[in-house]
């Protein structure tokens, strides 16, 4: 469990995540292990920051799988590209990393078993277990602390000057009130595409 947020505001995109890892009742704080929940993948269009929520096993698998995808397949510049990339990634995860795809008997599709947010110059995206993709206009959060983060970002968004400021308010609230989230936190920012011209 975790808190991960993405924000778009004033020509800036921000992504932030806490650094606590939990195993049942055990907490593994950043003091004991480098628990970054955001990783960077470079594509032909620039840097992409990927944040995840879910089982700890997803982090090295997704980082490795995306990091070794051919650049012509790894496209994350809009909703359709994110969907296409993760649809192509799904069988690779099953065949090479032994992804268990079953959640419920009534599932409409095989599950990829994770929640992901993506921040890059083109926008902020959310991807969920059946590869459903959302493009968010202002902000969003995933993980067990998301409700606290969403409330804080909603309260801050109108008066904040930057996306980073909103993201830090969300992460601070998640770390303050969610028992499965704790600082320090990581924050990364990029300029939006229209500001890169």
Short mmCIF file of N, CA and C in Angstrom, two decimals:
data_model
loop_
_atom_site.label_atom_id
_atom_site.label_comp_id
_atom_site.label_asym_id
_atom_site.label_seq_id
_atom_site.Cartn_x
_atom_site.Cartn_y
_atom_site.Cartn_z
N UNK A 1 0.84 -1.19 0.00
CA UNK A 1 0.00 0.00 0.00
C UNK A 1 0.88 1.24 0.00
N UNK A 2 0.29 2.35 -0.40
CA UNK A 2 1.13 3.51 -0.69
C UNK A 2 0.27 4.73 -0.95
N UNK A 3 0.93 5.83 -1.23
CA UNK A 3 0.28 7.00 -1.79
C UNK A 3 1.13 7.48 -2.95
N UNK A 4 0.52 7.57 -4.13
CA UNK A 4 1.19 8.10 -5.31
C UNK A 4 0.22 9.09 -5.96
N UNK A 5 0.72 10.26 -6.33
CA UNK A 5 -0.12 11.29 -6.94
C UNK A 5 0.51 11.82 -8.22
N UNK A 6 -0.36 12.31 -9.11
CA UNK A 6 0.07 13.03 -10.32
C UNK A 6 -0.74 14.32 -10.41
N UNK A 7 -0.08 15.38 -10.88
CA UNK A 7 -0.72 16.69 -10.95
C UNK A 7 -0.29 17.40 -12.22
N UNK A 8 -1.23 18.13 -12.81
CA UNK A 8 -0.95 18.99 -13.96
C UNK A 8 -1.45 20.39 -13.62
N UNK A 9 -0.53 21.37 -13.68
CA UNK A 9 -0.92 22.74 -13.38
C UNK A 9 0.17 23.70 -13.85
N UNK A 10 -0.25 24.82 -14.42
CA UNK A 10 0.63 25.94 -14.75
C UNK A 10 1.84 25.52 -15.58
N UNK A 11 1.60 24.68 -16.60
CA UNK A 11 2.68 24.27 -17.48
C UNK A 11 3.63 23.25 -16.90
N UNK A 12 3.26 22.64 -15.79
CA UNK A 12 4.12 21.68 -15.11
C UNK A 12 3.34 20.41 -14.81
N UNK A 13 4.02 19.28 -14.91
CA UNK A 13 3.49 17.98 -14.51
C UNK A 13 4.32 17.51 -13.33
N UNK A 14 3.67 17.02 -12.28
CA UNK A 14 4.39 16.50 -11.12
C UNK A 14 3.87 15.12 -10.77
N UNK A 15 4.77 14.28 -10.29
CA UNK A 15 4.42 12.97 -9.76
C UNK A 15 5.16 12.82 -8.44
N UNK A 16 4.48 12.28 -7.44
CA UNK A 16 5.10 12.12 -6.12
C UNK A 16 4.62 10.83 -5.49
N UNK A 17 5.48 10.25 -4.65
CA UNK A 17 5.14 9.01 -3.95
C UNK A 17 5.84 8.95 -2.61
N UNK A 18 5.20 8.29 -1.66
CA UNK A 18 5.85 8.04 -0.37
C UNK A 18 6.88 6.93 -0.56
N UNK A 19 7.61 6.59 0.49
CA UNK A 19 8.67 5.58 0.37
C UNK A 19 8.54 4.42 1.35
N UNK A 20 7.39 4.27 1.99
CA UNK A 20 7.21 3.17 2.93
C UNK A 20 6.75 1.91 2.19
N UNK A 21 7.32 0.77 2.57
CA UNK A 21 6.86 -0.53 2.07
C UNK A 21 6.34 -1.31 3.27
N UNK A 22 5.20 -1.98 3.09
CA UNK A 22 4.65 -2.80 4.17
C UNK A 22 4.50 -4.24 3.71
N UNK A 23 4.74 -5.15 4.65
CA UNK A 23 4.54 -6.59 4.45
C UNK A 23 3.63 -7.05 5.58
N UNK A 24 2.34 -7.08 5.36
CA UNK A 24 1.41 -7.41 6.43
C UNK A 24 1.51 -6.35 7.52
N UNK A 25 1.90 -6.76 8.73
CA UNK A 25 2.04 -5.83 9.85
C UNK A 25 3.43 -5.22 9.95
N UNK A 26 4.34 -5.60 9.07
CA UNK A 26 5.72 -5.11 9.12
C UNK A 26 5.89 -3.91 8.20
N UNK A 27 6.55 -2.87 8.72
CA UNK A 27 6.84 -1.66 7.95
C UNK A 27 8.33 -1.62 7.64
N UNK A 28 8.68 -1.42 6.37
CA UNK A 28 10.07 -1.28 5.95
C UNK A 28 10.25 0.17 5.49
N UNK A 29 10.77 1.00 6.38
CA UNK A 29 10.91 2.42 6.09
C UNK A 29 12.10 2.68 5.18
N UNK A 30 12.12 3.86 4.60
CA UNK A 30 13.20 4.28 3.70
C UNK A 30 14.56 4.23 4.39
N UNK A 31 14.57 4.36 5.68
CA UNK A 31 15.83 4.28 6.44
C UNK A 31 16.55 2.95 6.21
N UNK A 32 15.79 1.88 5.99
CA UNK A 32 16.36 0.55 5.89
C UNK A 32 16.54 0.05 4.46
N UNK A 33 15.83 0.65 3.53
CA UNK A 33 15.91 0.19 2.13
C UNK A 33 15.45 1.31 1.23
N UNK A 34 16.06 1.43 0.06
CA UNK A 34 15.71 2.48 -0.90
C UNK A 34 14.39 2.11 -1.57
N UNK A 35 13.30 2.60 -1.01
CA UNK A 35 11.97 2.19 -1.41
C UNK A 35 11.33 3.15 -2.40
N UNK A 36 11.98 3.47 -3.46
CA UNK A 36 11.36 4.38 -4.42
C UNK A 36 10.23 3.67 -5.16
N UNK A 37 9.12 4.37 -5.31
CA UNK A 37 7.95 3.80 -5.99
C UNK A 37 7.72 4.45 -7.34
N UNK A 38 8.65 5.29 -7.76
CA UNK A 38 8.58 5.95 -9.05
C UNK A 38 9.86 5.61 -9.81
N UNK A 39 9.71 5.25 -11.07
CA UNK A 39 10.90 5.04 -11.89
C UNK A 39 10.74 5.77 -13.21
N UNK A 40 11.85 6.05 -13.83
CA UNK A 40 11.89 6.83 -15.07
C UNK A 40 12.17 5.91 -16.24
N UNK A 41 11.39 6.09 -17.30
CA UNK A 41 11.60 5.40 -18.56
C UNK A 41 11.69 6.48 -19.64
N UNK A 42 12.76 6.46 -20.41
CA UNK A 42 12.92 7.43 -21.49
C UNK A 42 12.40 6.84 -22.80
N UNK A 43 11.63 7.65 -23.52
CA UNK A 43 11.16 7.27 -24.86
C UNK A 43 11.63 8.34 -25.84
N UNK A 44 11.29 8.17 -27.10
CA UNK A 44 11.69 9.15 -28.11
C UNK A 44 11.09 10.53 -27.85
N UNK A 45 10.01 10.59 -27.08
CA UNK A 45 9.37 11.88 -26.80
C UNK A 45 9.82 12.48 -25.47
N UNK A 46 10.72 11.83 -24.76
CA UNK A 46 11.23 12.39 -23.51
C UNK A 46 11.04 11.47 -22.32
N UNK A 47 11.26 12.02 -21.11
CA UNK A 47 11.16 11.20 -19.91
C UNK A 47 9.71 10.91 -19.52
N UNK A 48 9.50 9.74 -18.97
CA UNK A 48 8.21 9.31 -18.43
C UNK A 48 8.46 8.81 -17.03
N UNK A 49 7.68 9.31 -16.09
CA UNK A 49 7.79 8.86 -14.71
C UNK A 49 6.60 7.97 -14.41
N UNK A 50 6.89 6.76 -13.92
CA UNK A 50 5.88 5.75 -13.66
C UNK A 50 5.83 5.51 -12.16
N UNK A 51 4.62 5.64 -11.58
CA UNK A 51 4.42 5.34 -10.17
C UNK A 51 3.42 4.20 -10.04
N UNK A 52 3.64 3.35 -9.05
CA UNK A 52 2.80 2.15 -8.91
C UNK A 52 2.26 2.00 -7.51
N UNK A 53 1.14 1.32 -7.42
CA UNK A 53 0.58 0.87 -6.15
C UNK A 53 0.23 -0.60 -6.31
N UNK A 54 0.42 -1.35 -5.27
CA UNK A 54 0.12 -2.78 -5.33
C UNK A 54 1.24 -3.56 -4.67
N UNK A 55 1.27 -4.84 -4.95
CA UNK A 55 2.27 -5.70 -4.35
C UNK A 55 3.68 -5.25 -4.72
N UNK A 56 4.60 -5.40 -3.80
CA UNK A 56 5.99 -4.99 -4.01
C UNK A 56 6.60 -5.73 -5.21
N UNK A 57 6.13 -6.92 -5.50
CA UNK A 57 6.67 -7.69 -6.62
C UNK A 57 6.51 -6.98 -7.96
N UNK A 58 5.50 -6.12 -8.08
CA UNK A 58 5.29 -5.42 -9.35
C UNK A 58 6.40 -4.43 -9.68
N UNK A 59 7.02 -3.84 -8.69
CA UNK A 59 7.97 -2.77 -8.94
C UNK A 59 9.17 -3.21 -9.78
N UNK A 60 9.92 -4.24 -9.39
CA UNK A 60 11.05 -4.63 -10.24
C UNK A 60 10.61 -5.22 -11.57
N UNK A 61 9.47 -5.91 -11.57
CA UNK A 61 8.99 -6.53 -12.81
C UNK A 61 8.63 -5.45 -13.84
N UNK A 62 7.83 -4.48 -13.45
CA UNK A 62 7.40 -3.46 -14.40
C UNK A 62 8.57 -2.59 -14.84
N UNK A 63 9.45 -2.26 -13.90
CA UNK A 63 10.63 -1.46 -14.25
C UNK A 63 11.49 -2.19 -15.28
N UNK A 64 11.72 -3.47 -15.06
CA UNK A 64 12.54 -4.27 -15.98
C UNK A 64 11.82 -4.47 -17.32
N UNK A 65 10.54 -4.80 -17.28
CA UNK A 65 9.79 -5.07 -18.51
C UNK A 65 9.70 -3.82 -19.39
N UNK A 66 9.35 -2.68 -18.81
CA UNK A 66 9.27 -1.45 -19.61
C UNK A 66 10.64 -0.99 -20.07
N UNK A 67 11.64 -1.19 -19.22
CA UNK A 67 13.00 -0.77 -19.57
C UNK A 67 13.62 -1.56 -20.70
N UNK A 68 13.10 -2.74 -20.98
CA UNK A 68 13.66 -3.55 -22.07
C UNK A 68 12.76 -3.61 -23.31
N UNK A 69 11.62 -2.90 -23.27
CA UNK A 69 10.74 -2.88 -24.44
C UNK A 69 11.39 -2.11 -25.58
N UNK A 70 11.23 -2.57 -26.81
CA UNK A 70 11.74 -1.79 -27.95
C UNK A 70 11.06 -0.42 -28.00
N UNK A 71 11.84 0.61 -28.34
CA UNK A 71 11.32 1.98 -28.33
C UNK A 71 10.15 2.17 -29.28
N UNK A 72 10.10 1.43 -30.36
CA UNK A 72 8.99 1.60 -31.28
C UNK A 72 7.67 1.08 -30.71
N UNK A 73 7.74 0.23 -29.71
CA UNK A 73 6.54 -0.28 -29.03
C UNK A 73 6.21 0.55 -27.80
N UNK A 74 7.23 1.06 -27.12
CA UNK A 74 7.05 1.82 -25.89
C UNK A 74 6.65 3.26 -26.21
N UNK A 75 5.34 3.49 -26.27
CA UNK A 75 4.78 4.80 -26.58
C UNK A 75 3.81 5.17 -25.46
N UNK A 76 4.00 6.35 -24.87
CA UNK A 76 3.19 6.76 -23.72
C UNK A 76 2.68 8.19 -23.85
N UNK A 77 2.51 8.68 -25.09
CA UNK A 77 2.19 10.08 -25.31
C UNK A 77 0.72 10.45 -25.31
N UNK A 78 -0.19 9.48 -25.24
CA UNK A 78 -1.62 9.77 -25.13
C UNK A 78 -2.32 8.50 -24.64
N UNK A 79 -3.63 8.59 -24.40
CA UNK A 79 -4.36 7.45 -23.84
C UNK A 79 -4.25 6.20 -24.70
N UNK A 80 -4.40 6.36 -26.01
CA UNK A 80 -4.33 5.19 -26.89
C UNK A 80 -2.95 4.55 -26.89
N UNK A 81 -1.91 5.37 -26.86
CA UNK A 81 -0.55 4.82 -26.82
C UNK A 81 -0.29 4.08 -25.50
N UNK A 82 -0.75 4.64 -24.39
CA UNK A 82 -0.59 3.96 -23.11
C UNK A 82 -1.32 2.61 -23.15
N UNK A 83 -2.56 2.62 -23.65
CA UNK A 83 -3.33 1.38 -23.75
C UNK A 83 -2.60 0.36 -24.63
N UNK A 84 -2.15 0.78 -25.80
CA UNK A 84 -1.46 -0.13 -26.72
C UNK A 84 -0.19 -0.70 -26.10
N UNK A 85 0.58 0.14 -25.45
CA UNK A 85 1.83 -0.30 -24.84
C UNK A 85 1.57 -1.35 -23.76
N UNK A 86 0.62 -1.08 -22.89
CA UNK A 86 0.37 -2.02 -21.80
C UNK A 86 -0.38 -3.27 -22.26
N UNK A 87 -1.13 -3.17 -23.36
CA UNK A 87 -1.75 -4.37 -23.93
C UNK A 87 -0.67 -5.28 -24.51
N UNK A 88 0.33 -4.70 -25.16
CA UNK A 88 1.46 -5.50 -25.68
C UNK A 88 2.33 -6.03 -24.55
N UNK A 89 2.40 -5.29 -23.46
CA UNK A 89 3.21 -5.71 -22.32
C UNK A 89 2.58 -6.88 -21.56
N UNK A 90 1.26 -6.96 -21.53
CA UNK A 90 0.55 -7.97 -20.73
C UNK A 90 1.02 -9.41 -21.03
N UNK A 91 1.02 -9.87 -22.30
CA UNK A 91 1.48 -11.25 -22.53
C UNK A 91 2.96 -11.45 -22.19
N UNK A 92 3.76 -10.40 -22.34
CA UNK A 92 5.17 -10.47 -21.97
C UNK A 92 5.33 -10.69 -20.47
N UNK A 93 4.50 -10.00 -19.68
CA UNK A 93 4.52 -10.19 -18.22
C UNK A 93 4.11 -11.61 -17.84
N UNK A 94 3.12 -12.16 -18.55
CA UNK A 94 2.69 -13.53 -18.28
C UNK A 94 3.78 -14.54 -18.63
N UNK A 95 4.36 -14.39 -19.83
CA UNK A 95 5.31 -15.38 -20.33
C UNK A 95 6.68 -15.30 -19.66
N UNK A 96 7.13 -14.10 -19.31
CA UNK A 96 8.50 -13.93 -18.83
C UNK A 96 8.61 -13.68 -17.33
N UNK A 97 7.54 -13.19 -16.71
CA UNK A 97 7.59 -12.88 -15.29
C UNK A 97 6.52 -13.62 -14.48
N UNK A 98 5.75 -14.50 -15.16
CA UNK A 98 4.79 -15.38 -14.51
C UNK A 98 3.66 -14.63 -13.79
N UNK A 99 3.21 -13.55 -14.41
CA UNK A 99 2.09 -12.78 -13.86
C UNK A 99 0.88 -13.67 -13.69
N UNK A 100 0.29 -13.65 -12.51
CA UNK A 100 -0.95 -14.36 -12.22
C UNK A 100 -2.10 -13.41 -12.57
N UNK A 101 -2.90 -13.76 -13.57
CA UNK A 101 -3.88 -12.83 -14.12
C UNK A 101 -5.29 -12.98 -13.54
N UNK A 102 -5.53 -13.99 -12.74
CA UNK A 102 -6.89 -14.24 -12.27
C UNK A 102 -7.15 -13.53 -10.94
N UNK A 103 -8.25 -12.78 -10.90
CA UNK A 103 -8.71 -12.18 -9.65
C UNK A 103 -10.02 -12.83 -9.24
N UNK A 104 -11.05 -12.70 -10.07
CA UNK A 104 -12.37 -13.27 -9.80
C UNK A 104 -12.84 -14.07 -11.01
N UNK A 105 -13.74 -15.04 -10.78
CA UNK A 105 -14.28 -15.83 -11.89
C UNK A 105 -15.07 -14.97 -12.87
N UNK A 106 -15.63 -13.87 -12.38
CA UNK A 106 -16.46 -13.02 -13.23
C UNK A 106 -15.67 -11.91 -13.94
N UNK A 107 -14.36 -11.93 -13.85
CA UNK A 107 -13.55 -10.89 -14.51
C UNK A 107 -13.84 -10.85 -16.01
N UNK A 108 -14.04 -9.65 -16.57
CA UNK A 108 -14.29 -9.56 -18.00
C UNK A 108 -13.04 -9.78 -18.84
N UNK A 109 -11.88 -9.50 -18.29
CA UNK A 109 -10.60 -9.65 -18.99
C UNK A 109 -9.57 -10.17 -18.01
N UNK A 110 -8.45 -10.64 -18.53
CA UNK A 110 -7.34 -11.00 -17.65
C UNK A 110 -6.83 -9.73 -16.97
N UNK A 111 -6.49 -9.84 -15.73
CA UNK A 111 -6.01 -8.70 -14.96
C UNK A 111 -4.50 -8.60 -15.03
N UNK A 112 -4.00 -7.36 -15.10
CA UNK A 112 -2.56 -7.13 -14.98
C UNK A 112 -2.17 -6.91 -13.53
N UNK A 113 -3.15 -6.84 -12.63
CA UNK A 113 -2.96 -6.83 -11.19
C UNK A 113 -2.27 -5.59 -10.62
N UNK A 114 -2.24 -4.47 -11.34
CA UNK A 114 -1.60 -3.29 -10.77
C UNK A 114 -2.35 -2.02 -11.10
N UNK A 115 -2.03 -0.98 -10.35
CA UNK A 115 -2.48 0.38 -10.62
C UNK A 115 -1.24 1.22 -10.86
N UNK A 116 -1.27 1.98 -11.94
CA UNK A 116 -0.11 2.76 -12.36
C UNK A 116 -0.55 4.17 -12.69
N UNK A 117 0.29 5.14 -12.36
CA UNK A 117 0.12 6.50 -12.87
C UNK A 117 1.37 6.86 -13.66
N UNK A 118 1.16 7.63 -14.71
CA UNK A 118 2.25 8.03 -15.61
C UNK A 118 2.24 9.53 -15.74
N UNK A 119 3.40 10.14 -15.63
CA UNK A 119 3.56 11.58 -15.81
C UNK A 119 4.61 11.82 -16.88
N UNK A 120 4.24 12.57 -17.90
CA UNK A 120 5.20 12.96 -18.93
C UNK A 120 4.75 14.29 -19.53
N UNK A 121 5.49 14.80 -20.47
CA UNK A 121 5.21 16.13 -21.02
C UNK A 121 3.84 16.22 -21.69
N UNK A 122 3.27 15.09 -22.09
CA UNK A 122 1.96 15.11 -22.76
C UNK A 122 0.79 15.11 -21.78
N UNK A 123 1.02 14.72 -20.51
CA UNK A 123 -0.08 14.72 -19.56
C UNK A 123 0.12 13.77 -18.40
N UNK A 124 -0.98 13.51 -17.69
CA UNK A 124 -0.97 12.58 -16.56
C UNK A 124 -2.03 11.50 -16.83
N UNK A 125 -1.62 10.25 -16.66
CA UNK A 125 -2.45 9.11 -17.02
C UNK A 125 -2.55 8.14 -15.86
N UNK A 126 -3.67 7.43 -15.79
CA UNK A 126 -3.85 6.35 -14.84
C UNK A 126 -4.16 5.08 -15.61
N UNK A 127 -3.57 3.97 -15.19
CA UNK A 127 -3.79 2.68 -15.83
C UNK A 127 -4.14 1.69 -14.73
N UNK A 128 -5.21 0.95 -14.96
CA UNK A 128 -5.68 0.01 -13.95
C UNK A 128 -5.62 -1.43 -14.46
N UNK A 129 -6.02 -2.38 -13.63
CA UNK A 129 -5.71 -3.79 -13.84
C UNK A 129 -6.23 -4.39 -15.14
N UNK A 130 -7.33 -3.89 -15.69
CA UNK A 130 -7.81 -4.43 -16.97
C UNK A 130 -7.34 -3.58 -18.14
N UNK A 131 -6.31 -2.81 -17.90
CA UNK A 131 -5.68 -1.93 -18.88
C UNK A 131 -6.59 -0.77 -19.29
N UNK A 132 -7.52 -0.40 -18.41
CA UNK A 132 -8.31 0.78 -18.66
C UNK A 132 -7.45 2.01 -18.36
N UNK A 133 -7.49 2.98 -19.26
CA UNK A 133 -6.61 4.15 -19.18
C UNK A 133 -7.45 5.41 -19.02
N UNK A 134 -7.00 6.28 -18.13
CA UNK A 134 -7.63 7.58 -17.93
C UNK A 134 -6.58 8.66 -18.12
N UNK A 135 -6.99 9.77 -18.72
CA UNK A 135 -6.12 10.94 -18.79
C UNK A 135 -6.76 12.00 -17.90
N UNK A 136 -6.03 12.41 -16.88
CA UNK A 136 -6.56 13.34 -15.89
C UNK A 136 -6.20 14.77 -16.26
N UNK A 137 -7.14 15.67 -16.08
CA UNK A 137 -6.94 17.08 -16.44
C UNK A 137 -6.19 17.86 -15.37
N UNK A 138 -6.42 17.52 -14.09
CA UNK A 138 -5.82 18.30 -13.01
C UNK A 138 -4.95 17.45 -12.09
N UNK A 139 -5.52 16.42 -11.45
CA UNK A 139 -4.75 15.60 -10.51
C UNK A 139 -5.45 14.28 -10.27
N UNK A 140 -4.69 13.34 -9.72
CA UNK A 140 -5.25 12.06 -9.32
C UNK A 140 -4.30 11.38 -8.35
N UNK A 141 -4.78 10.33 -7.67
CA UNK A 141 -3.95 9.57 -6.76
C UNK A 141 -4.32 8.10 -6.77
N UNK A 142 -3.37 7.26 -6.40
CA UNK A 142 -3.60 5.82 -6.27
C UNK A 142 -2.99 5.36 -4.95
N UNK A 143 -3.39 4.18 -4.53
CA UNK A 143 -2.86 3.60 -3.31
C UNK A 143 -3.78 3.80 -2.13
N UNK A 144 -3.38 3.25 -1.01
CA UNK A 144 -4.23 3.29 0.18
C UNK A 144 -4.40 4.69 0.76
N UNK A 145 -3.49 5.60 0.46
CA UNK A 145 -3.59 6.97 0.95
C UNK A 145 -4.24 7.94 -0.01
N UNK A 146 -4.78 7.43 -1.11
CA UNK A 146 -5.30 8.31 -2.16
C UNK A 146 -6.45 9.21 -1.70
N UNK A 147 -7.33 8.71 -0.84
CA UNK A 147 -8.45 9.55 -0.39
C UNK A 147 -7.97 10.78 0.34
N UNK A 148 -6.99 10.61 1.21
CA UNK A 148 -6.42 11.75 1.92
C UNK A 148 -5.72 12.69 0.94
N UNK A 149 -4.97 12.10 0.02
CA UNK A 149 -4.24 12.90 -0.97
C UNK A 149 -5.19 13.68 -1.87
N UNK A 150 -6.26 13.02 -2.32
CA UNK A 150 -7.22 13.70 -3.20
C UNK A 150 -7.87 14.89 -2.49
N UNK A 151 -8.22 14.71 -1.22
CA UNK A 151 -8.82 15.80 -0.47
C UNK A 151 -7.87 16.98 -0.33
N UNK A 152 -6.62 16.70 -0.02
CA UNK A 152 -5.63 17.77 0.13
C UNK A 152 -5.35 18.46 -1.20
N UNK A 153 -5.27 17.69 -2.27
CA UNK A 153 -5.00 18.30 -3.57
C UNK A 153 -6.19 19.13 -4.04
N UNK A 154 -7.39 18.65 -3.77
CA UNK A 154 -8.59 19.41 -4.11
C UNK A 154 -8.60 20.75 -3.37
N UNK A 155 -8.25 20.73 -2.10
CA UNK A 155 -8.25 21.96 -1.30
C UNK A 155 -7.13 22.91 -1.71
N UNK A 156 -6.04 22.39 -2.25
CA UNK A 156 -4.86 23.19 -2.58
C UNK A 156 -4.83 23.67 -4.03
N UNK A 157 -5.45 22.92 -4.93
CA UNK A 157 -5.25 23.14 -6.37
C UNK A 157 -5.53 24.58 -6.81
N UNK A 158 -6.61 25.17 -6.38
CA UNK A 158 -7.00 26.49 -6.84
C UNK A 158 -6.05 27.60 -6.45
N UNK A 159 -5.40 27.46 -5.32
CA UNK A 159 -4.52 28.54 -4.86
C UNK A 159 -3.03 28.25 -5.06
N UNK A 160 -2.68 27.01 -5.39
CA UNK A 160 -1.26 26.66 -5.59
C UNK A 160 -0.74 27.27 -6.87
N UNK A 161 0.54 27.56 -6.89
CA UNK A 161 1.17 28.14 -8.07
C UNK A 161 1.73 27.08 -9.03
N UNK A 162 2.11 25.91 -8.48
CA UNK A 162 2.75 24.89 -9.32
C UNK A 162 2.13 23.51 -9.06
N UNK A 163 2.35 22.61 -10.01
CA UNK A 163 1.93 21.22 -9.85
C UNK A 163 2.68 20.57 -8.69
N UNK A 164 3.94 20.90 -8.54
CA UNK A 164 4.74 20.33 -7.45
C UNK A 164 4.13 20.66 -6.09
N UNK A 165 3.69 21.89 -5.92
CA UNK A 165 3.09 22.31 -4.66
C UNK A 165 1.84 21.48 -4.34
N UNK A 166 1.02 21.24 -5.34
CA UNK A 166 -0.20 20.44 -5.16
C UNK A 166 0.17 18.99 -4.83
N UNK A 167 1.13 18.43 -5.57
CA UNK A 167 1.56 17.05 -5.34
C UNK A 167 2.11 16.87 -3.93
N UNK A 168 2.91 17.82 -3.47
CA UNK A 168 3.48 17.71 -2.13
C UNK A 168 2.39 17.80 -1.05
N UNK A 169 1.36 18.61 -1.29
CA UNK A 169 0.24 18.66 -0.34
C UNK A 169 -0.47 17.31 -0.28
N UNK A 170 -0.66 16.67 -1.44
CA UNK A 170 -1.30 15.36 -1.47
C UNK A 170 -0.49 14.29 -0.78
N UNK A 171 0.80 14.24 -1.05
CA UNK A 171 1.66 13.24 -0.42
C UNK A 171 1.76 13.48 1.08
N UNK A 172 1.87 14.74 1.48
CA UNK A 172 1.94 15.04 2.91
C UNK A 172 0.69 14.54 3.64
N UNK A 173 -0.49 14.74 3.04
CA UNK A 173 -1.72 14.25 3.66
C UNK A 173 -1.76 12.74 3.70
N UNK A 174 -1.36 12.08 2.62
CA UNK A 174 -1.31 10.62 2.62
C UNK A 174 -0.39 10.08 3.70
N UNK A 175 0.78 10.70 3.83
CA UNK A 175 1.75 10.24 4.84
C UNK A 175 1.28 10.54 6.26
N UNK A 176 0.53 11.60 6.42
CA UNK A 176 0.05 11.98 7.75
C UNK A 176 -1.07 11.05 8.24
N UNK A 177 -1.97 10.65 7.35
CA UNK A 177 -3.18 9.97 7.80
C UNK A 177 -3.30 8.50 7.39
N UNK A 178 -2.58 8.06 6.37
CA UNK A 178 -2.65 6.66 5.94
C UNK A 178 -1.57 5.86 6.66
N UNK A 179 -1.96 4.79 7.33
CA UNK A 179 -0.98 4.01 8.10
C UNK A 179 0.02 3.27 7.22
N UNK A 180 -0.28 3.16 5.93
CA UNK A 180 0.62 2.45 5.01
C UNK A 180 1.44 3.38 4.14
N UNK A 181 1.53 4.65 4.50
CA UNK A 181 2.32 5.62 3.75
C UNK A 181 3.17 6.41 4.72
N UNK A 182 4.42 6.71 4.32
CA UNK A 182 5.31 7.50 5.18
C UNK A 182 6.39 8.14 4.33
N UNK A 183 6.89 9.24 4.83
CA UNK A 183 7.99 9.94 4.19
C UNK A 183 9.31 9.28 4.52
N UNK A 184 10.35 9.78 3.91
CA UNK A 184 10.33 10.91 2.99
C UNK A 184 9.63 10.53 1.69
N UNK A 185 9.36 11.54 0.86
CA UNK A 185 8.72 11.25 -0.40
C UNK A 185 9.58 11.71 -1.55
N UNK A 186 9.30 11.13 -2.72
CA UNK A 186 9.98 11.49 -3.97
C UNK A 186 9.03 12.34 -4.80
N UNK A 187 9.56 13.37 -5.43
CA UNK A 187 8.78 14.23 -6.33
C UNK A 187 9.61 14.48 -7.58
N UNK A 188 8.98 14.31 -8.75
CA UNK A 188 9.62 14.60 -10.02
C UNK A 188 8.69 15.50 -10.83
N UNK A 189 9.27 16.41 -11.60
CA UNK A 189 8.47 17.32 -12.42
C UNK A 189 9.02 17.37 -13.84
N UNK A 190 8.12 17.64 -14.77
CA UNK A 190 8.48 17.93 -16.17
C UNK A 190 7.60 19.07 -16.66
N UNK A 191 8.08 19.79 -17.66
CA UNK A 191 7.26 20.82 -18.28
C UNK A 191 6.28 20.16 -19.23
N UNK A 192 5.08 20.74 -19.34
CA UNK A 192 4.12 20.19 -20.28
C UNK A 192 4.59 20.41 -21.71
N UNK A 193 4.06 19.61 -22.61
CA UNK A 193 4.49 19.64 -24.01
C UNK A 193 4.40 21.04 -24.61
N UNK A 194 3.31 21.76 -24.32
CA UNK A 194 3.15 23.09 -24.90
C UNK A 194 4.20 24.07 -24.39
N UNK A 195 4.82 23.79 -23.23
CA UNK A 195 5.88 24.64 -22.70
C UNK A 195 7.26 24.23 -23.21
N UNK A 196 7.36 23.09 -23.87
CA UNK A 196 8.66 22.62 -24.38
C UNK A 196 8.95 23.15 -25.78
N UNK A 197 8.00 23.85 -26.39
CA UNK A 197 8.19 24.32 -27.76
C UNK A 197 9.11 25.51 -27.81
#
